[in-house]
Amino acid sequence: MRRTIYIVFALVFVVGLTPGLGMVWSGWIAERHDCNLSESNVTPCLVWGRNIGPALHAWFVTGWLSLLTLPAAAFAGFALLVMGIGDLIRRRG
């Protein structure tokens, strides 16, 4: 049962960080390939002959979702930390 709780909290943590990491990733890719990235419109961004502008725009705008998911990720990370410390103390004592 305890292992299941660890797995659920770890999944919530990873899924909660995904929108923010996607936003950072899209900004990094756009900067690296000298592309304009904005929330208001999709701009073309050619990488290896393919236009990845719409995908970068989608990931960048998804960053707004992190306003909802980051608190859940923070809670799950804190819960994992507390449970881990508690298990460590229980095993030693």
CSV table of N, CA, C and O in Angstrom, one decimal:
chain,number,residue,atom,x,y,z
A,1,MET,N,0.8,-1.2,0.0
A,1,MET,CA,0.0,0.0,0.0
A,1,MET,C,0.9,1.3,0.0
A,1,MET,O,0.6,2.2,-0.7
A,2,ARG,N,1.9,1.2,0.8
A,2,ARG,CA,2.8,2.4,0.9
A,2,ARG,C,3.5,2.7,-0.4
A,2,ARG,O,3.7,3.8,-0.8
A,3,ARG,N,3.9,1.6,-1.1
A,3,ARG,CA,4.5,1.8,-2.4
A,3,ARG,C,3.6,2.4,-3.4
A,3,ARG,O,4.0,3.3,-4.2
A,4,THR,N,2.3,2.1,-3.4
A,4,THR,CA,1.3,2.7,-4.3
A,4,THR,C,1.2,4.2,-4.0
A,4,THR,O,1.1,5.0,-4.9
A,5,ILE,N,1.3,4.6,-2.7
A,5,ILE,CA,1.2,6.0,-2.4
A,5,ILE,C,2.4,6.7,-2.9
A,5,ILE,O,2.3,7.8,-3.5
A,6,TYR,N,3.6,6.1,-2.8
A,6,TYR,CA,4.8,6.7,-3.4
A,6,TYR,C,4.7,6.9,-4.9
A,6,TYR,O,5.0,7.9,-5.4
A,7,ILE,N,4.2,5.9,-5.5
A,7,ILE,CA,4.0,6.0,-7.0
A,7,ILE,C,3.0,7.0,-7.4
A,7,ILE,O,3.3,7.8,-8.3
A,8,VAL,N,1.9,7.1,-6.7
A,8,VAL,CA,0.9,8.2,-7.0
A,8,VAL,C,1.5,9.6,-6.8
A,8,VAL,O,1.3,10.4,-7.7
A,9,PHE,N,2.1,9.8,-5.7
A,9,PHE,CA,2.7,11.1,-5.5
A,9,PHE,C,3.8,11.4,-6.5
A,9,PHE,O,4.0,12.6,-6.9
A,10,ALA,N,4.6,10.4,-6.9
A,10,ALA,CA,5.7,10.7,-7.9
A,10,ALA,C,5.1,11.0,-9.2
A,10,ALA,O,5.5,11.9,-9.9
A,11,LEU,N,4.0,10.4,-9.6
A,11,LEU,CA,3.3,10.7,-10.8
A,11,LEU,C,2.7,12.1,-10.8
A,11,LEU,O,2.8,12.8,-11.8
A,12,VAL,N,2.1,12.4,-9.7
A,12,VAL,CA,1.5,13.8,-9.5
A,12,VAL,C,2.6,14.8,-9.6
A,12,VAL,O,2.5,15.9,-10.3
A,13,PHE,N,3.8,14.5,-9.0
A,13,PHE,CA,4.9,15.4,-9.1
A,13,PHE,C,5.4,15.7,-10.5
A,13,PHE,O,5.6,16.8,-11.0
A,14,VAL,N,5.6,14.6,-11.2
A,14,VAL,CA,6.1,14.6,-12.6
A,14,VAL,C,5.1,15.3,-13.5
A,14,VAL,O,5.4,16.2,-14.3
A,15,VAL,N,3.8,14.9,-13.4
A,15,VAL,CA,2.8,15.5,-14.3
A,15,VAL,C,2.6,17.0,-14.0
A,15,VAL,O,2.4,17.9,-14.8
A,16,GLY,N,2.8,17.4,-12.7
A,16,GLY,CA,2.6,18.8,-12.3
A,16,GLY,C,3.7,19.6,-12.8
A,16,GLY,O,3.5,20.8,-13.1
A,17,LEU,N,4.9,19.1,-13.0
A,17,LEU,CA,6.0,19.9,-13.5
A,17,LEU,C,6.0,20.0,-15.1
A,17,LEU,O,6.7,20.9,-15.6
A,18,THR,N,5.3,19.1,-15.7
A,18,THR,CA,5.4,19.0,-17.2
A,18,THR,C,5.0,20.3,-17.9
A,18,THR,O,5.8,20.7,-18.8
A,19,PRO,N,3.9,21.0,-17.6
A,19,PRO,CA,3.6,22.3,-18.3
A,19,PRO,C,4.7,23.3,-18.2
A,19,PRO,O,5.1,24.0,-19.2
A,20,GLY,N,5.3,23.5,-17.0
A,20,GLY,CA,6.3,24.5,-16.8
A,20,GLY,C,7.6,24.1,-17.5
A,20,GLY,O,8.2,25.0,-18.1
A,21,LEU,N,7.9,22.8,-17.5
A,21,LEU,CA,9.1,22.4,-18.2
A,21,LEU,C,8.9,22.5,-19.7
A,21,LEU,O,9.9,22.8,-20.5
A,22,GLY,N,7.7,22.3,-20.2
A,22,GLY,CA,7.4,22.4,-21.6
A,22,GLY,C,7.6,23.9,-22.1
A,22,GLY,O,8.1,24.2,-23.2
A,23,MET,N,7.2,24.8,-21.2
A,23,MET,CA,7.3,26.2,-21.5
A,23,MET,C,8.8,26.6,-21.6
A,23,MET,O,9.2,27.3,-22.5
A,24,VAL,N,9.6,26.1,-20.7
A,24,VAL,CA,11.0,26.4,-20.6
A,24,VAL,C,11.7,25.8,-21.9
A,24,VAL,O,12.5,26.4,-22.5
A,25,TRP,N,11.3,24.6,-22.2
A,25,TRP,CA,11.9,23.9,-23.3
A,25,TRP,C,11.6,24.6,-24.6
A,25,TRP,O,12.4,24.8,-25.5
A,26,SER,N,10.3,25.0,-24.8
A,26,SER,CA,9.9,25.7,-26.1
A,26,SER,C,10.7,27.0,-26.2
A,26,SER,O,11.1,27.4,-27.3
A,27,GLY,N,10.8,27.8,-25.1
A,27,GLY,CA,11.6,29.0,-25.1
A,27,GLY,C,13.1,28.8,-25.5
A,27,GLY,O,13.7,29.5,-26.3
A,28,TRP,N,13.6,27.7,-24.9
A,28,TRP,CA,15.0,27.4,-25.2
A,28,TRP,C,15.2,27.0,-26.7
A,28,TRP,O,16.2,27.5,-27.3
A,29,ILE,N,14.3,26.2,-27.2
A,29,ILE,CA,14.4,25.8,-28.6
A,29,ILE,C,14.3,27.0,-29.5
A,29,ILE,O,15.0,27.1,-30.5
A,30,ALA,N,13.3,27.8,-29.2
A,30,ALA,CA,13.1,29.0,-30.1
A,30,ALA,C,14.3,30.0,-30.0
A,30,ALA,O,14.7,30.5,-31.1
A,31,GLU,N,14.9,30.1,-28.9
A,31,GLU,CA,16.0,31.0,-28.8
A,31,GLU,C,17.2,30.4,-29.5
A,31,GLU,O,18.0,31.1,-30.2
A,32,ARG,N,17.4,29.1,-29.4
A,32,ARG,CA,18.5,28.4,-30.0
A,32,ARG,C,18.5,28.5,-31.5
A,32,ARG,O,19.5,28.6,-32.2
A,33,HIS,N,17.3,28.6,-32.1
A,33,HIS,CA,17.1,28.6,-33.6
A,33,HIS,C,16.6,30.0,-34.1
A,33,HIS,O,16.1,30.1,-35.2
A,34,ASP,N,16.8,31.0,-33.3
A,34,ASP,CA,16.5,32.4,-33.6
A,34,ASP,C,15.1,32.5,-34.1
A,34,ASP,O,14.8,33.1,-35.2
A,35,CYS,N,14.1,32.0,-33.4
A,35,CYS,CA,12.7,32.1,-33.7
A,35,CYS,C,12.0,33.0,-32.8
A,35,CYS,O,12.4,33.1,-31.6
A,36,ASN,N,11.0,33.7,-33.3
A,36,ASN,CA,10.1,34.5,-32.4
A,36,ASN,C,9.1,33.6,-31.8
A,36,ASN,O,8.4,32.9,-32.4
A,37,LEU,N,8.9,33.8,-30.5
A,37,LEU,CA,7.9,33.0,-29.8
A,37,LEU,C,7.1,33.9,-28.9
A,37,LEU,O,7.6,34.7,-28.1
A,38,SER,N,5.8,34.0,-29.2
A,38,SER,CA,4.9,34.8,-28.4
A,38,SER,C,3.6,34.1,-28.1
A,38,SER,O,3.2,33.1,-28.8
A,39,GLU,N,2.8,34.6,-27.1
A,39,GLU,CA,1.6,33.9,-26.8
A,39,GLU,C,0.4,34.4,-27.8
A,39,GLU,O,-0.6,33.7,-27.9
A,40,SER,N,0.6,35.5,-28.4
A,40,SER,CA,-0.5,36.1,-29.2
A,40,SER,C,-0.7,35.4,-30.6
A,40,SER,O,-1.8,35.4,-31.1
A,41,ASN,N,0.4,34.9,-31.2
A,41,ASN,CA,0.3,34.3,-32.5
A,41,ASN,C,1.3,33.3,-32.8
A,41,ASN,O,2.4,33.2,-32.1
A,42,VAL,N,1.1,32.4,-33.7
A,42,VAL,CA,2.0,31.4,-34.1
A,42,VAL,C,2.9,32.0,-35.2
A,42,VAL,O,2.5,32.5,-36.2
A,43,THR,N,4.2,31.8,-35.0
A,43,THR,CA,5.2,32.3,-36.0
A,43,THR,C,6.0,31.1,-36.5
A,43,THR,O,6.2,30.1,-35.8
A,44,PRO,N,6.3,31.1,-37.8
A,44,PRO,CA,7.1,30.0,-38.3
A,44,PRO,C,8.5,29.9,-37.7
A,44,PRO,O,9.1,30.9,-37.3
A,45,CYS,N,8.9,28.7,-37.5
A,45,CYS,CA,10.2,28.4,-36.9
A,45,CYS,C,10.7,27.1,-37.6
A,45,CYS,O,10.2,26.0,-37.4
A,46,LEU,N,11.7,27.3,-38.5
A,46,LEU,CA,12.2,26.2,-39.3
A,46,LEU,C,13.4,25.6,-38.6
A,46,LEU,O,14.4,26.2,-38.3
A,47,VAL,N,13.3,24.3,-38.4
A,47,VAL,CA,14.3,23.5,-37.8
A,47,VAL,C,14.5,22.3,-38.6
A,47,VAL,O,13.6,21.5,-38.8
A,48,TRP,N,15.7,22.1,-39.2
A,48,TRP,CA,16.0,21.0,-40.1
A,48,TRP,C,14.9,20.9,-41.2
A,48,TRP,O,14.5,19.8,-41.6
A,49,GLY,N,14.5,22.0,-41.7
A,49,GLY,CA,13.6,22.0,-42.9
A,49,GLY,C,12.1,21.8,-42.5
A,49,GLY,O,11.3,21.7,-43.4
A,50,ARG,N,11.8,21.7,-41.2
A,50,ARG,CA,10.4,21.5,-40.8
A,50,ARG,C,10.0,22.7,-40.0
A,50,ARG,O,10.7,23.3,-39.1
A,51,ASN,N,8.7,23.1,-40.1
A,51,ASN,CA,8.1,24.2,-39.3
A,51,ASN,C,7.6,23.6,-38.0
A,51,ASN,O,6.6,22.9,-37.9
A,52,ILE,N,8.3,24.0,-36.9
A,52,ILE,CA,7.9,23.5,-35.6
A,52,ILE,C,7.2,24.7,-34.8
A,52,ILE,O,7.0,24.6,-33.6
A,53,GLY,N,6.9,25.8,-35.5
A,53,GLY,CA,6.3,26.9,-34.8
A,53,GLY,C,5.0,26.6,-34.1
A,53,GLY,O,4.9,27.0,-32.9
A,54,PRO,N,4.1,25.9,-34.7
A,54,PRO,CA,2.8,25.6,-34.0
A,54,PRO,C,3.1,24.7,-32.7
A,54,PRO,O,2.4,24.9,-31.7
A,55,ALA,N,4.0,23.8,-32.8
A,55,ALA,CA,4.3,22.9,-31.6
A,55,ALA,C,4.9,23.8,-30.5
A,55,ALA,O,4.6,23.6,-29.4
A,56,LEU,N,5.9,24.6,-30.9
A,56,LEU,CA,6.5,25.5,-29.9
A,56,LEU,C,5.5,26.4,-29.2
A,56,LEU,O,5.5,26.6,-28.0
A,57,HIS,N,4.6,27.0,-30.1
A,57,HIS,CA,3.5,27.9,-29.5
A,57,HIS,C,2.6,27.1,-28.6
A,57,HIS,O,2.3,27.6,-27.5
A,58,ALA,N,2.2,25.9,-28.9
A,58,ALA,CA,1.4,25.1,-28.1
A,58,ALA,C,2.0,24.8,-26.7
A,58,ALA,O,1.4,25.0,-25.7
A,59,TRP,N,3.3,24.4,-26.7
A,59,TRP,CA,4.0,24.2,-25.5
A,59,TRP,C,4.2,25.4,-24.7
A,59,TRP,O,4.1,25.4,-23.4
A,60,PHE,N,4.4,26.5,-25.4
A,60,PHE,CA,4.6,27.8,-24.7
A,60,PHE,C,3.4,28.3,-24.0
A,60,PHE,O,3.4,28.7,-22.8
A,61,VAL,N,2.2,28.1,-24.6
A,61,VAL,CA,1.0,28.6,-24.1
A,61,VAL,C,0.5,27.6,-23.0
A,61,VAL,O,-0.1,28.0,-22.0
A,62,THR,N,0.9,26.4,-23.1
A,62,THR,CA,0.6,25.4,-22.0
A,62,THR,C,1.2,25.8,-20.7
A,62,THR,O,0.8,25.3,-19.6
A,63,GLY,N,2.2,26.6,-20.7
A,63,GLY,CA,2.8,27.1,-19.5
A,63,GLY,C,1.9,27.7,-18.5
A,63,GLY,O,2.1,27.7,-17.3
A,64,TRP,N,0.8,28.3,-19.0
A,64,TRP,CA,-0.3,28.9,-18.2
A,64,TRP,C,-0.9,27.8,-17.3
A,64,TRP,O,-1.4,28.1,-16.2
A,65,LEU,N,-0.9,26.6,-17.8
A,65,LEU,CA,-1.5,25.5,-17.0
A,65,LEU,C,-0.7,25.2,-15.8
A,65,LEU,O,-1.2,24.7,-14.8
A,66,SER,N,0.6,25.6,-15.8
A,66,SER,CA,1.4,25.4,-14.6
A,66,SER,C,0.9,26.2,-13.4
A,66,SER,O,1.3,25.8,-12.3
A,67,LEU,N,0.2,27.2,-13.6
A,67,LEU,CA,-0.4,27.9,-12.5
A,67,LEU,C,-1.3,27.0,-11.7
A,67,LEU,O,-1.5,27.2,-10.4
A,68,LEU,N,-1.9,26.0,-12.3
A,68,LEU,CA,-2.7,25.0,-11.6
A,68,LEU,C,-2.0,23.8,-11.2
A,68,LEU,O,-2.3,23.2,-10.1
A,69,THR,N,-1.0,23.4,-12.0
A,69,THR,CA,-0.3,22.1,-11.7
A,69,THR,C,0.9,22.2,-10.7
A,69,THR,O,1.2,21.3,-10.0
A,70,LEU,N,1.5,23.4,-10.7
A,70,LEU,CA,2.7,23.5,-9.8
A,70,LEU,C,2.4,23.4,-8.3
A,70,LEU,O,3.1,22.8,-7.6
A,71,PRO,N,1.2,24.0,-7.9
A,71,PRO,CA,0.9,23.7,-6.5
A,71,PRO,C,0.7,22.2,-6.1
A,71,PRO,O,1.1,21.8,-5.1
A,72,ALA,N,0.1,21.5,-7.1
A,72,ALA,CA,-0.1,20.1,-6.8
A,72,ALA,C,1.3,19.4,-6.8
A,72,ALA,O,1.5,18.5,-6.0
A,73,ALA,N,2.2,19.8,-7.7
A,73,ALA,CA,3.5,19.2,-7.8
A,73,ALA,C,4.3,19.5,-6.5
A,73,ALA,O,5.0,18.7,-5.9
A,74,ALA,N,4.1,20.7,-6.0
A,74,ALA,CA,4.8,21.1,-4.7
A,74,ALA,C,4.3,20.3,-3.6
A,74,ALA,O,5.1,19.8,-2.7
A,75,PHE,N,3.0,20.1,-3.5
A,75,PHE,CA,2.4,19.3,-2.4
A,75,PHE,C,2.9,17.9,-2.5
A,75,PHE,O,3.3,17.3,-1.5
A,76,ALA,N,2.9,17.3,-3.7
A,76,ALA,CA,3.3,15.9,-3.9
A,76,ALA,C,4.8,15.8,-3.5
A,76,ALA,O,5.2,14.8,-2.9
A,77,GLY,N,5.6,16.7,-4.0
A,77,GLY,CA,7.1,16.7,-3.6
A,77,GLY,C,7.3,16.8,-2.1
A,77,GLY,O,8.1,16.1,-1.6
A,78,PHE,N,6.5,17.7,-1.5
A,78,PHE,CA,6.7,17.8,0.0
A,78,PHE,C,6.2,16.5,0.7
A,78,PHE,O,6.8,16.0,1.6
A,79,ALA,N,5.1,15.9,0.2
A,79,ALA,CA,4.6,14.7,0.8
A,79,ALA,C,5.6,13.5,0.6
A,79,ALA,O,5.8,12.7,1.5
A,80,LEU,N,6.2,13.5,-0.6
A,80,LEU,CA,7.3,12.5,-0.8
A,80,LEU,C,8.4,12.7,0.1
A,80,LEU,O,9.0,11.7,0.7
A,81,LEU,N,8.8,13.9,0.3
A,81,LEU,CA,9.9,14.2,1.2
A,81,LEU,C,9.6,13.8,2.7
A,81,LEU,O,10.4,13.1,3.3
A,82,VAL,N,8.4,14.2,3.1
A,82,VAL,CA,8.0,13.8,4.5
A,82,VAL,C,7.9,12.3,4.7
A,82,VAL,O,8.3,11.8,5.7
A,83,MET,N,7.3,11.7,3.7
A,83,MET,CA,7.1,10.2,3.8
A,83,MET,C,8.5,9.5,3.8
A,83,MET,O,8.7,8.5,4.5
A,84,GLY,N,9.4,10.0,2.9
A,84,GLY,CA,10.7,9.4,2.9
A,84,GLY,C,11.5,9.6,4.1
A,84,GLY,O,12.1,8.6,4.6
A,85,ILE,N,11.4,10.7,4.7
A,85,ILE,CA,12.1,11.0,6.0
A,85,ILE,C,11.5,10.1,7.1
A,85,ILE,O,12.2,9.5,7.9
A,86,GLY,N,10.2,10.0,7.1
A,86,GLY,CA,9.5,9.2,8.1
A,86,GLY,C,9.9,7.7,8.0
A,86,GLY,O,10.1,7.1,9.0
A,87,ASP,N,9.9,7.2,6.7
A,87,ASP,CA,10.3,5.8,6.5
A,87,ASP,C,11.8,5.6,7.0
A,87,ASP,O,12.1,4.6,7.5
A,88,LEU,N,12.6,6.6,6.7
A,88,LEU,CA,14.0,6.5,7.1
A,88,LEU,C,14.2,6.4,8.6
A,88,LEU,O,14.9,5.6,9.1
A,89,ILE,N,13.5,7.3,9.3
A,89,ILE,CA,13.5,7.3,10.7
A,89,ILE,C,12.9,6.0,11.3
A,89,ILE,O,13.5,5.4,12.2
A,90,ARG,N,11.9,5.5,10.7
A,90,ARG,CA,11.2,4.3,11.2
A,90,ARG,C,12.2,3.1,11.0
A,90,ARG,O,12.2,2.2,11.8
A,91,ARG,N,12.9,3.0,9.9
A,91,ARG,CA,13.8,1.9,9.7
A,91,ARG,C,15.0,2.0,10.6
A,91,ARG,O,15.6,0.9,11.0
A,92,ARG,N,15.5,3.1,11.0
A,92,ARG,CA,16.7,3.3,11.9
A,92,ARG,C,16.3,3.0,13.3
A,92,ARG,O,17.1,2.6,14.1
A,93,GLY,N,15.0,3.4,13.6
A,93,GLY,CA,14.6,3.3,15.1
A,93,GLY,C,14.0,2.0,15.4
A,93,GLY,O,14.2,1.1,16.0
